């Protein structure tokens, strides 16, 4: 019989039979416990990783990233072929970008979506061909656009009338012809498990559908710009296909109108495919989603009597999210009696909102497990918190962990491969952790951890003098 749920636990959190189990879908497929009960990832023991690299530590399972990249490519290739078209998958680098990860996904046949000059530089440093890049952003500077055009970036996704004129000037100077997509707001904003449609979304990205026609007309007049089609991204951590379907229907309406004025060879429907952070999340397999989304586009095209365009997608989280596991060391535990009378166990780890701000920023839910051994205690409702000077510094809001957990134990938080390292900071002068890749029983650093010296290196020191008047 299951123990009774704690009165402070949210309804969705199930008391586990075994607070040491590794819920399938939440962890990389390689996650297991060795004969001593120690967590291992790709055959590498978490205890050995911590001995070699310290804590906190982000561990990224290479085969999990590659496998997911392949699954996306195959699923969309197959779905597109069934409807007589093609599909490209761009990995959204904002989820996690390093030269190594860029190489993995390109090896698996993906392209890369970047959204700043910094991400562009990393992708180029990884040797990704310019032609395999898509460049996003609502405020790309002239310098960033110049760099992109010069690097031969395959597609720039234009976001505003000002950007169109900036690109017109750059291409006029260089003589290049730049392929562009126009980002539109379909009015569908998909939020987690549900989606919400509003006619006039009040946000910064893209062109409202009603204004996009004029933007396309302007692009078509410009000799340096090659209009390739429309782009639309409806949100992130989306579970169903309803939002994609609704958005595609609306965008196809404009796509069909634009065909009257010239070719519209492509349609990019963005990213947003959700992953499991806790056992309560149940994302549909990508094969199913790809099939349904591409079918919805094909049906929309058939209804309008237009050809199915070449499709593109931009998954980020779904490629790297599940591949990442963060390891922490437990520093203190504390049982706090809360007003309602319940007791909540606080478990403090040696990182926090500086390496994973998603809980503090979005109220995101994560899960956790003891990594250095199998706990013998009953499942106890726990909150995993960081070491920062802020009460909102929560890593895992609600989790059942073995009651015998003590300082010195290692704790693993799964599904931290996406949007943790990219959003990490030095808050409270806590150095950012390294990222270590694991594969076939071996490990290697792919992003160096920061040291206190790194932090001090940016401090200009106390001996500086103001420049004399007239100088900077
Ligand atoms: N394409 C565009 C144009 C995007 O803006 C995004 C994400 C993606 C693709 C990739 O979306 P994904 O497949 O990863 O859901 N920091 C937030 C997520 C921000 C997403 C921003 N755009 C988080 O931690 O949940």
Coordinates of C-alpha atoms and ligand atoms in Angstrom, one line a residue:
X1 CA 0.0 0.0 0.0
X2 CA 1.2 3.5 -0.8
X3 CA 2.0 5.8 2.1
X4 CA -0.4 8.7 2.4
X5 CA 0.4 11.8 0.4
X6 CA 1.9 14.7 2.4
X7 CA -0.5 17.5 3.1
X8 CA 2.0 20.0 1.6
X9 CA 2.4 18.1 -1.6
X10 CA 0.7 19.2 -4.8
X11 CA -2.0 17.0 -6.2
X12 CA -0.1 15.8 -9.2
X13 CA 2.9 14.5 -7.2
X14 CA 2.4 10.8 -6.6
X15 CA 4.1 9.2 -3.6
X16 CA 6.5 6.7 -5.2
X17 CA 6.6 3.1 -4.2
X18 CA 10.4 3.5 -4.2
X19 CA 11.9 7.0 -3.8
X20 CA 15.1 5.7 -5.6
X21 CA 13.4 4.7 -8.9
X22 CA 14.4 6.5 -12.1
X23 CA 11.1 7.4 -13.9
X24 CA 11.3 6.4 -17.6
X25 CA 11.2 9.3 -20.0
X26 CA 12.5 11.8 -17.4
X27 CA 16.1 10.5 -17.4
X28 CA 18.4 9.7 -20.3
X29 CA 17.8 6.1 -21.5
X30 CA 21.3 5.1 -20.3
X31 CA 20.5 6.1 -16.6
X32 CA 20.7 3.2 -14.3
X33 CA 22.0 2.2 -10.8
X34 CA 25.1 0.1 -10.5
X35 CA 25.5 -2.8 -8.2
X36 CA 26.2 -0.5 -5.3
X37 CA 23.1 1.6 -6.1
X38 CA 25.1 4.5 -7.5
X39 CA 23.5 6.4 -10.4
X40 CA 25.4 5.9 -13.7
X41 CA 24.9 7.7 -16.9
X42 CA 26.2 6.2 -20.2
X43 CA 28.1 3.7 -18.0
X44 CA 29.8 6.4 -16.0
X45 CA 29.3 6.4 -12.2
X46 CA 28.0 9.7 -10.8
X47 CA 30.3 9.3 -7.9
X48 CA 33.3 9.0 -10.2
X49 CA 32.2 12.1 -12.2
X50 CA 32.0 14.1 -9.0
X51 CA 35.4 12.9 -7.9
X52 CA 36.8 14.0 -11.2
X53 CA 35.0 17.3 -11.8
X54 CA 33.3 18.4 -8.5
X55 CA 29.8 19.6 -7.9
X56 CA 27.6 21.2 -9.2
X57 CA 28.1 19.4 -12.5
X58 CA 26.0 19.2 -15.6
X59 CA 26.4 15.8 -17.3
X60 CA 25.2 15.5 -20.9
X61 CA 24.6 12.1 -22.4
X62 CA 25.9 12.3 -26.0
X63 CA 24.0 9.3 -27.3
X64 CA 20.7 10.8 -25.9
X65 CA 21.3 14.0 -27.8
X66 CA 22.3 12.2 -31.0
X67 CA 19.4 9.8 -30.7
X68 CA 16.9 12.5 -30.3
X69 CA 18.3 14.5 -33.1
X70 CA 18.1 11.5 -35.4
X71 CA 14.6 10.7 -34.2
X72 CA 13.4 14.2 -35.1
X73 CA 15.1 14.1 -38.5
X74 CA 13.7 10.7 -39.4
X75 CA 10.2 11.5 -38.1
X76 CA 9.9 14.7 -40.2
X77 CA 11.7 13.2 -43.2
X78 CA 9.2 10.3 -43.2
X79 CA 6.1 12.5 -42.6
X80 CA 7.2 15.0 -45.3
X81 CA 7.8 12.3 -47.8
X82 CA 4.3 10.9 -47.3
X83 CA 3.0 14.2 -48.4
X84 CA 5.3 14.8 -51.3
X85 CA 7.5 17.4 -49.7
X86 CA 10.7 17.7 -47.6
X87 CA 11.4 18.8 -44.1
X88 CA 14.5 20.3 -42.5
X89 CA 15.2 20.2 -38.7
X90 CA 17.1 23.1 -37.2
X91 CA 18.4 22.6 -33.7
X92 CA 17.5 25.7 -31.7
X93 CA 20.9 26.5 -30.2
X94 CA 19.4 28.7 -27.5
X95 CA 18.5 25.6 -25.6
X96 CA 22.2 24.7 -25.1
X97 CA 25.0 25.7 -27.4
X98 CA 28.6 24.7 -27.4
X99 CA 30.8 23.8 -30.4
X100 CA 30.7 20.1 -29.4
X101 CA 26.9 19.9 -29.3
X102 CA 26.6 21.8 -32.6
X103 CA 28.8 19.2 -34.2
X104 CA 26.8 16.3 -32.7
X105 CA 23.5 17.6 -34.2
X106 CA 25.1 18.5 -37.5
X107 CA 26.6 15.0 -37.7
X108 CA 23.0 13.7 -37.3
X109 CA 21.8 15.7 -40.2
X110 CA 20.3 18.7 -38.5
X111 CA 20.9 22.4 -39.2
X112 CA 21.3 25.0 -36.5
X113 CA 19.2 28.0 -35.5
X114 CA 21.0 30.8 -33.8
X115 CA 19.6 34.0 -32.4
X116 CA 22.5 36.3 -31.6
X117 CA 26.0 37.2 -32.9
X118 CA 27.3 35.1 -30.0
X119 CA 25.4 32.0 -31.0
X120 CA 26.4 32.6 -34.6
X121 CA 30.1 32.7 -33.6
X122 CA 29.8 29.4 -31.7
X123 CA 28.1 27.6 -34.5
X124 CA 30.7 28.9 -37.0
X125 CA 33.5 28.0 -34.6
X126 CA 32.1 24.5 -34.6
X127 CA 32.6 24.4 -38.4
X128 CA 28.8 24.5 -39.1
X129 CA 28.4 25.6 -42.7
X130 CA 26.8 29.1 -43.1
X131 CA 24.3 27.6 -45.4
X132 CA 23.1 25.2 -42.6
X133 CA 22.2 28.1 -40.3
X134 CA 19.0 30.0 -39.6
X135 CA 19.4 33.4 -37.9
X136 CA 16.6 34.7 -35.6
X137 CA 16.1 37.7 -33.3
X138 CA 13.9 40.7 -32.9
X139 CA 16.8 43.1 -32.7
X140 CA 19.7 41.9 -34.8
X141 CA 22.2 44.7 -35.1
X142 CA 23.7 45.9 -38.4
X143 CA 27.1 44.3 -37.3
X144 CA 25.3 41.0 -36.6
X145 CA 23.5 41.0 -39.9
X146 CA 26.7 41.9 -41.8
X147 CA 28.4 39.0 -40.2
X148 CA 25.6 36.7 -41.1
X149 CA 25.5 37.8 -44.7
X150 CA 29.2 37.5 -45.0
X151 CA 29.2 34.0 -43.4
X152 CA 26.6 32.9 -46.0
X153 CA 23.9 32.2 -43.4
X154 CA 21.3 30.1 -45.3
X155 CA 18.2 31.9 -43.9
X156 CA 17.7 35.0 -42.0
X157 CA 14.3 35.2 -40.3
X158 CA 13.3 38.9 -40.5
X159 CA 11.4 40.3 -37.7
X160 CA 10.6 44.0 -38.4
X161 CA 10.4 46.6 -41.2
X162 CA 13.6 48.2 -39.9
X163 CA 15.5 44.9 -40.2
X164 CA 14.3 44.6 -43.9
X165 CA 15.8 48.0 -44.7
X166 CA 19.0 47.1 -42.8
X167 CA 19.4 44.0 -44.8
X168 CA 18.6 45.8 -48.0
X169 CA 21.5 48.3 -47.3
X170 CA 23.9 45.5 -46.4
X171 CA 23.2 43.4 -49.5
X172 CA 23.3 46.5 -51.7
X173 CA 26.8 47.2 -50.4
X174 CA 28.1 43.7 -50.7
X175 CA 26.2 42.5 -53.8
X176 CA 25.1 39.4 -51.9
X177 CA 21.6 37.9 -52.2
X178 CA 20.2 36.8 -48.9
X179 CA 17.4 34.3 -48.5
X180 CA 14.9 35.4 -45.8
X181 CA 11.8 34.1 -44.1
X182 CA 9.3 36.5 -42.6
X183 CA 8.3 35.7 -39.0
X184 CA 4.6 36.1 -38.4
X185 CA 2.5 36.1 -35.3
X186 CA -0.2 33.6 -36.0
X187 CA -2.1 34.7 -32.9
X188 CA -1.8 31.2 -31.4
X189 CA 0.2 31.1 -28.3
X190 CA 0.8 27.6 -27.0
X191 CA 1.4 27.4 -23.3
X192 CA 2.4 24.1 -21.8
X193 CA -0.5 21.7 -22.0
X194 CA -3.0 24.0 -23.5
X195 CA -3.1 26.7 -26.1
X196 CA -4.8 30.1 -26.3
X197 CA -5.6 32.0 -29.4
X198 CA -5.8 35.8 -29.4
X199 CA -6.2 37.9 -32.5
X200 CA -3.7 40.6 -31.5
X201 CA -0.9 39.3 -29.5
X202 CA 0.9 41.9 -27.5
X203 CA 4.5 40.8 -27.8
X204 CA 7.7 41.7 -29.5
X205 CA 8.3 39.0 -32.1
X206 CA 7.4 39.1 -35.8
X207 CA 4.8 40.7 -38.0
X208 CA 1.1 40.5 -37.3
X209 CA -0.5 38.5 -40.1
X210 CA -2.3 41.6 -41.4
X211 CA 1.0 43.5 -41.8
X212 CA 3.1 40.7 -43.2
X213 CA 1.8 41.0 -46.8
X214 CA 3.2 44.5 -47.0
X215 CA 6.6 43.3 -45.6
X216 CA 6.7 40.6 -48.2
X217 CA 5.9 43.0 -51.0
X218 CA 8.8 45.2 -49.9
X219 CA 11.2 42.2 -49.8
X220 CA 10.1 41.2 -53.3
X221 CA 11.1 44.6 -54.6
X222 CA 14.6 44.3 -53.2
X223 CA 17.2 42.8 -55.4
X224 CA 19.4 41.7 -52.5
X225 CA 16.7 39.8 -50.7
X226 CA 15.2 36.4 -51.8
X227 CA 11.8 35.8 -50.1
X228 CA 11.5 32.1 -49.2
X229 CA 8.4 32.0 -47.1
X230 CA 6.9 32.4 -43.6
X231 CA 8.0 31.5 -40.2
X232 CA 5.9 31.0 -37.1
X233 CA 6.8 29.8 -33.5
X234 CA 4.0 29.5 -31.1
X235 CA 5.8 28.8 -27.8
X236 CA 7.7 26.2 -25.8
X237 CA 7.1 23.0 -23.8
X238 CA 4.0 22.2 -25.9
X239 CA 2.5 18.7 -25.5
X240 CA -0.2 18.4 -28.1
X241 CA -0.6 19.2 -31.8
X242 CA -3.7 21.4 -31.5
X243 CA -1.7 24.6 -31.3
X244 CA 0.6 23.7 -34.2
X245 CA -2.5 22.8 -36.3
X246 CA -4.4 26.0 -35.5
X247 CA -1.3 28.1 -36.2
X248 CA -0.5 26.3 -39.5
X249 CA -4.1 26.8 -40.6
X250 CA -3.8 30.6 -40.0
X251 CA -0.4 31.0 -41.6
X252 CA -1.4 28.9 -44.7
X253 CA -4.1 31.5 -45.3
X254 CA -1.5 34.2 -45.8
X255 CA 0.9 31.7 -47.5
X256 CA -1.8 31.1 -50.2
X257 CA -2.4 34.8 -50.7
X258 CA 1.3 35.4 -51.1
X259 CA 1.5 32.7 -53.8
X260 CA -0.5 35.0 -56.0
X261 CA 2.5 37.4 -56.1
X262 CA 5.3 34.9 -56.6
X263 CA 6.9 31.7 -55.3
X264 CA 6.6 30.8 -51.6
X265 CA 8.7 27.7 -51.4
X266 CA 9.1 27.2 -47.6
X267 CA 7.2 27.2 -44.3
X268 CA 8.9 27.1 -40.9
X269 CA 6.7 26.2 -38.0
X270 CA 9.3 26.7 -35.3
X271 CA 10.0 24.6 -32.2
X272 CA 8.3 24.0 -28.9
X273 CA 8.1 20.2 -28.5
X274 CA 7.7 19.4 -24.8
X275 CA 9.7 17.0 -22.6
X276 CA 9.1 15.2 -19.3
X277 CA 10.4 17.0 -16.2
X278 CA 8.5 14.8 -13.8
X279 CA 6.7 11.5 -14.1
X280 CA 3.5 13.5 -14.4
X281 CA 4.6 14.8 -17.9
X282 CA 3.7 12.6 -20.8
X283 CA 4.9 14.0 -24.1
X284 CA 3.7 12.2 -27.2
X285 CA 6.4 10.5 -29.3
X286 CA 7.9 12.7 -32.0
X287 CA 6.9 10.2 -34.7
X288 CA 3.2 10.8 -33.8
X289 CA 3.5 14.6 -33.5
X290 CA 5.5 14.9 -36.8
X291 CA 2.9 12.8 -38.7
X292 CA 0.0 14.8 -37.3
X293 CA 1.5 18.3 -37.9
X294 CA 2.7 17.5 -41.4
X295 CA -0.7 16.0 -42.2
X296 CA -2.5 19.1 -40.9
X297 CA -0.3 21.3 -43.2
X298 CA -0.9 19.0 -46.2
X299 CA -4.7 19.0 -45.6
X300 CA -4.7 22.8 -45.3
X301 CA -2.8 23.0 -48.6
X302 CA -5.2 20.6 -50.3
X303 CA -8.2 22.6 -49.1
X304 CA -6.7 25.7 -50.8
X305 CA -5.5 23.9 -53.9
X306 CA -1.8 24.9 -53.3
X307 CA 1.3 22.8 -53.3
X308 CA 2.7 21.6 -49.9
X309 CA 5.8 23.8 -49.2
X310 CA 9.1 22.5 -48.0
X311 CA 8.8 22.5 -44.2
X312 CA 11.2 23.3 -41.4
X313 CA 11.1 22.9 -37.6
X314 CA 13.3 24.2 -34.8
X315 CA 13.3 21.9 -31.7
X316 CA 15.7 22.9 -28.9
X317 CA 14.5 21.5 -25.6
X318 CA 13.4 18.2 -27.0
X319 CA 16.9 17.5 -28.4
X320 CA 19.0 18.3 -25.4
X321 CA 16.7 18.6 -22.4
X322 CA 16.4 14.9 -21.3
X323 CA 20.1 14.3 -22.1
X324 CA 21.2 16.6 -19.2
X325 CA 21.4 15.6 -15.5
X326 CA 22.8 18.0 -12.8
X327 CA 24.7 16.6 -9.9
X328 CA 24.9 18.4 -6.6
X329 CA 26.2 17.7 -3.2
X330 CA 23.8 18.0 -0.3
X331 CA 25.1 20.5 2.3
X332 CA 22.4 20.8 4.9
X333 CA 18.9 19.4 5.6
X334 CA 16.3 21.2 7.7
X335 CA 12.7 20.3 8.7
X336 CA 10.6 23.4 8.6
X337 CA 7.2 23.5 10.3
X338 CA 4.9 25.6 8.1
X339 CA 1.9 27.6 9.2
X340 CA -0.7 25.0 8.2
X341 CA 1.0 22.5 10.6
X342 CA 2.8 20.4 8.0
X343 CA 6.5 19.8 8.0
X344 CA 8.6 20.4 4.9
X345 CA 12.1 19.1 4.5
X346 CA 14.5 21.6 2.9
X347 CA 17.6 20.1 1.3
X348 CA 20.3 22.6 0.4
X349 CA 22.6 21.9 -2.4
X350 CA 25.8 23.6 -3.6
X351 CA 24.3 25.3 -6.6
X352 CA 20.9 26.7 -7.2
X353 CA 19.3 29.5 -9.3
X354 CA 22.7 30.4 -10.7
X355 CA 23.0 27.0 -12.6
X356 CA 19.2 26.4 -12.9
X357 CA 17.0 29.5 -12.7
X358 CA 14.0 27.9 -14.4
X359 CA 12.2 27.1 -11.2
X360 CA 12.6 30.7 -9.9
X361 CA 11.8 32.2 -13.3
X362 CA 8.9 30.1 -14.6
X363 CA 7.7 28.1 -11.6
X364 CA 9.1 25.1 -13.5
X365 CA 8.8 21.7 -11.9
X366 CA 11.8 19.3 -11.8
X367 CA 12.4 16.0 -10.1
X368 CA 15.4 14.6 -8.1
X369 CA 16.9 11.4 -6.9
X370 CA 19.7 10.4 -4.5
X371 CA 22.6 9.6 -6.8
X372 CA 25.4 8.3 -4.6
X373 CA 23.5 5.4 -3.1
X374 CA 20.1 3.9 -2.7
X375 CA 18.3 5.5 0.3
X376 CA 16.6 3.2 2.8
X377 CA 14.2 5.7 4.4
X378 CA 10.5 6.2 3.6
X379 CA 9.7 8.7 0.9
X380 CA 9.6 12.2 2.5
X381 CA 8.3 15.3 0.9
X382 CA 11.3 17.5 0.2
X383 CA 12.2 20.8 -1.4
X384 CA 15.6 21.1 -3.0
X385 CA 17.0 24.6 -2.6
X386 CA 20.2 26.3 -3.6
X387 CA 22.9 28.3 -1.7
X388 CA 21.8 31.8 -2.9
X389 CA 20.6 34.6 -0.8
X390 CA 17.1 34.5 -1.9
X391 CA 14.1 32.5 -0.7
X392 CA 13.0 31.9 -4.3
X393 CA 16.2 30.0 -4.9
X394 CA 14.4 26.7 -5.4
X395 CA 15.7 23.9 -7.7
X396 CA 13.1 21.3 -7.1
X397 CA 9.9 22.6 -5.6
X398 CA 8.3 19.2 -4.6
X399 CA 9.8 15.8 -4.6
X400 CA 9.6 12.7 -2.4
X401 CA 13.2 11.7 -1.4
X402 CA 14.4 9.0 1.0
X403 CA 14.1 10.3 4.6
X404 CA 17.6 9.1 5.4
X405 CA 19.2 11.6 3.0
X406 CA 22.1 13.4 4.7
X407 CA 24.8 16.0 4.1
X408 CA 27.5 14.6 1.7
X409 CA 25.0 12.6 -0.3
X410 CA 24.9 13.4 -4.0
X411 CA 21.6 14.5 -5.6
X412 CA 20.8 14.3 -9.3
X413 CA 18.3 16.5 -11.0
X414 CA 17.3 15.2 -14.4
X415 CA 16.0 17.0 -17.5
X416 CA 18.4 20.0 -17.1
X417 CA 20.0 19.8 -20.5
X418 CA 18.0 22.6 -22.0
X419 CA 17.8 26.3 -20.9
X420 CA 19.8 25.8 -17.7
X421 CA 23.4 26.4 -18.8
X422 CA 22.3 29.1 -21.2
X423 CA 20.4 30.9 -18.5
X424 CA 23.0 30.4 -15.8
X425 CA 24.6 33.3 -14.0
X426 CA 27.3 34.3 -11.5
X427 CA 24.7 35.4 -9.0
X428 CA 26.3 35.8 -5.5
X429 CA 29.7 35.2 -7.3
X430 CA 29.0 31.5 -7.6
X431 CA 31.1 30.2 -10.5
X432 CA 29.2 28.5 -13.3
X433 CA 29.6 24.7 -13.3
X434 CA 31.4 22.7 -16.1
X435 CA 29.5 20.6 -18.6
X436 CA 30.8 17.1 -19.1
X437 CA 29.7 14.8 -21.9
X438 CA 29.4 11.0 -21.2
X439 CA 29.4 8.2 -23.7
X440 CA 30.3 4.5 -23.6
X441 CA 31.7 4.6 -20.1
X442 CA 33.8 7.6 -20.6
X443 CA 33.6 11.4 -19.9
X444 CA 35.1 14.6 -21.2
X445 CA 34.6 18.3 -20.4
X446 CA 32.8 20.2 -23.2
X447 CA 32.3 23.5 -21.4
X448 CA 34.9 24.5 -18.8
X449 CA 33.7 25.3 -15.3
X450 CA 34.4 28.8 -14.0
X451 CA 36.9 29.4 -11.2
X452 CA 37.1 32.1 -8.7
X453 CA 40.0 33.5 -10.8
X454 CA 37.6 33.7 -13.7
X455 CA 35.3 35.8 -11.6
X456 CA 38.0 38.1 -10.3
X457 CA 39.4 38.4 -13.9
X458 CA 36.5 40.6 -14.8
X459 CA 36.8 42.8 -11.8
X460 CA 38.9 45.8 -13.0
X461 CA 40.5 46.3 -9.6
X462 CA 40.7 49.1 -7.1
X463 CA 43.6 51.1 -8.6
X464 CA 41.7 52.4 -11.7
X465 CA 41.6 56.1 -12.4
X466 CA 39.0 58.0 -14.4
X467 CA 40.3 59.1 -17.8
X468 CA 41.3 62.7 -18.1
X469 CA 38.6 65.0 -19.4
X470 CA 38.0 64.8 -23.1
X471 CA 39.1 61.2 -23.2
X472 CA 37.0 58.1 -22.7
Ligands
LIG1 N1 12.4 28.7 -32.5 C1 12.2 29.9 -32.0 C2 12.0 31.0 -32.9 C3 12.2 30.1 -30.6 O1 12.0 31.3 -30.1 C4 12.5 29.0 -29.8 C5 12.5 29.1 -28.3 C6 12.7 27.7 -30.3 C7 12.7 27.6 -31.7 C8 13.0 26.5 -29.5 O2 12.0 26.1 -28.7 P1 12.0 24.7 -27.9 O3 11.9 23.6 -29.0 O4 13.3 24.7 -27.2 O5 10.8 24.8 -27.0 N2 13.9 29.8 -21.5 C9 12.6 29.1 -21.6 C10 12.3 28.7 -23.0 C11 12.4 29.9 -24.0 C12 12.1 29.5 -25.4 C13 12.5 30.6 -26.3 N3 12.3 30.2 -27.7 C14 12.5 27.9 -20.7 O6 13.5 27.6 -20.0 O7 11.5 27.2 -20.6

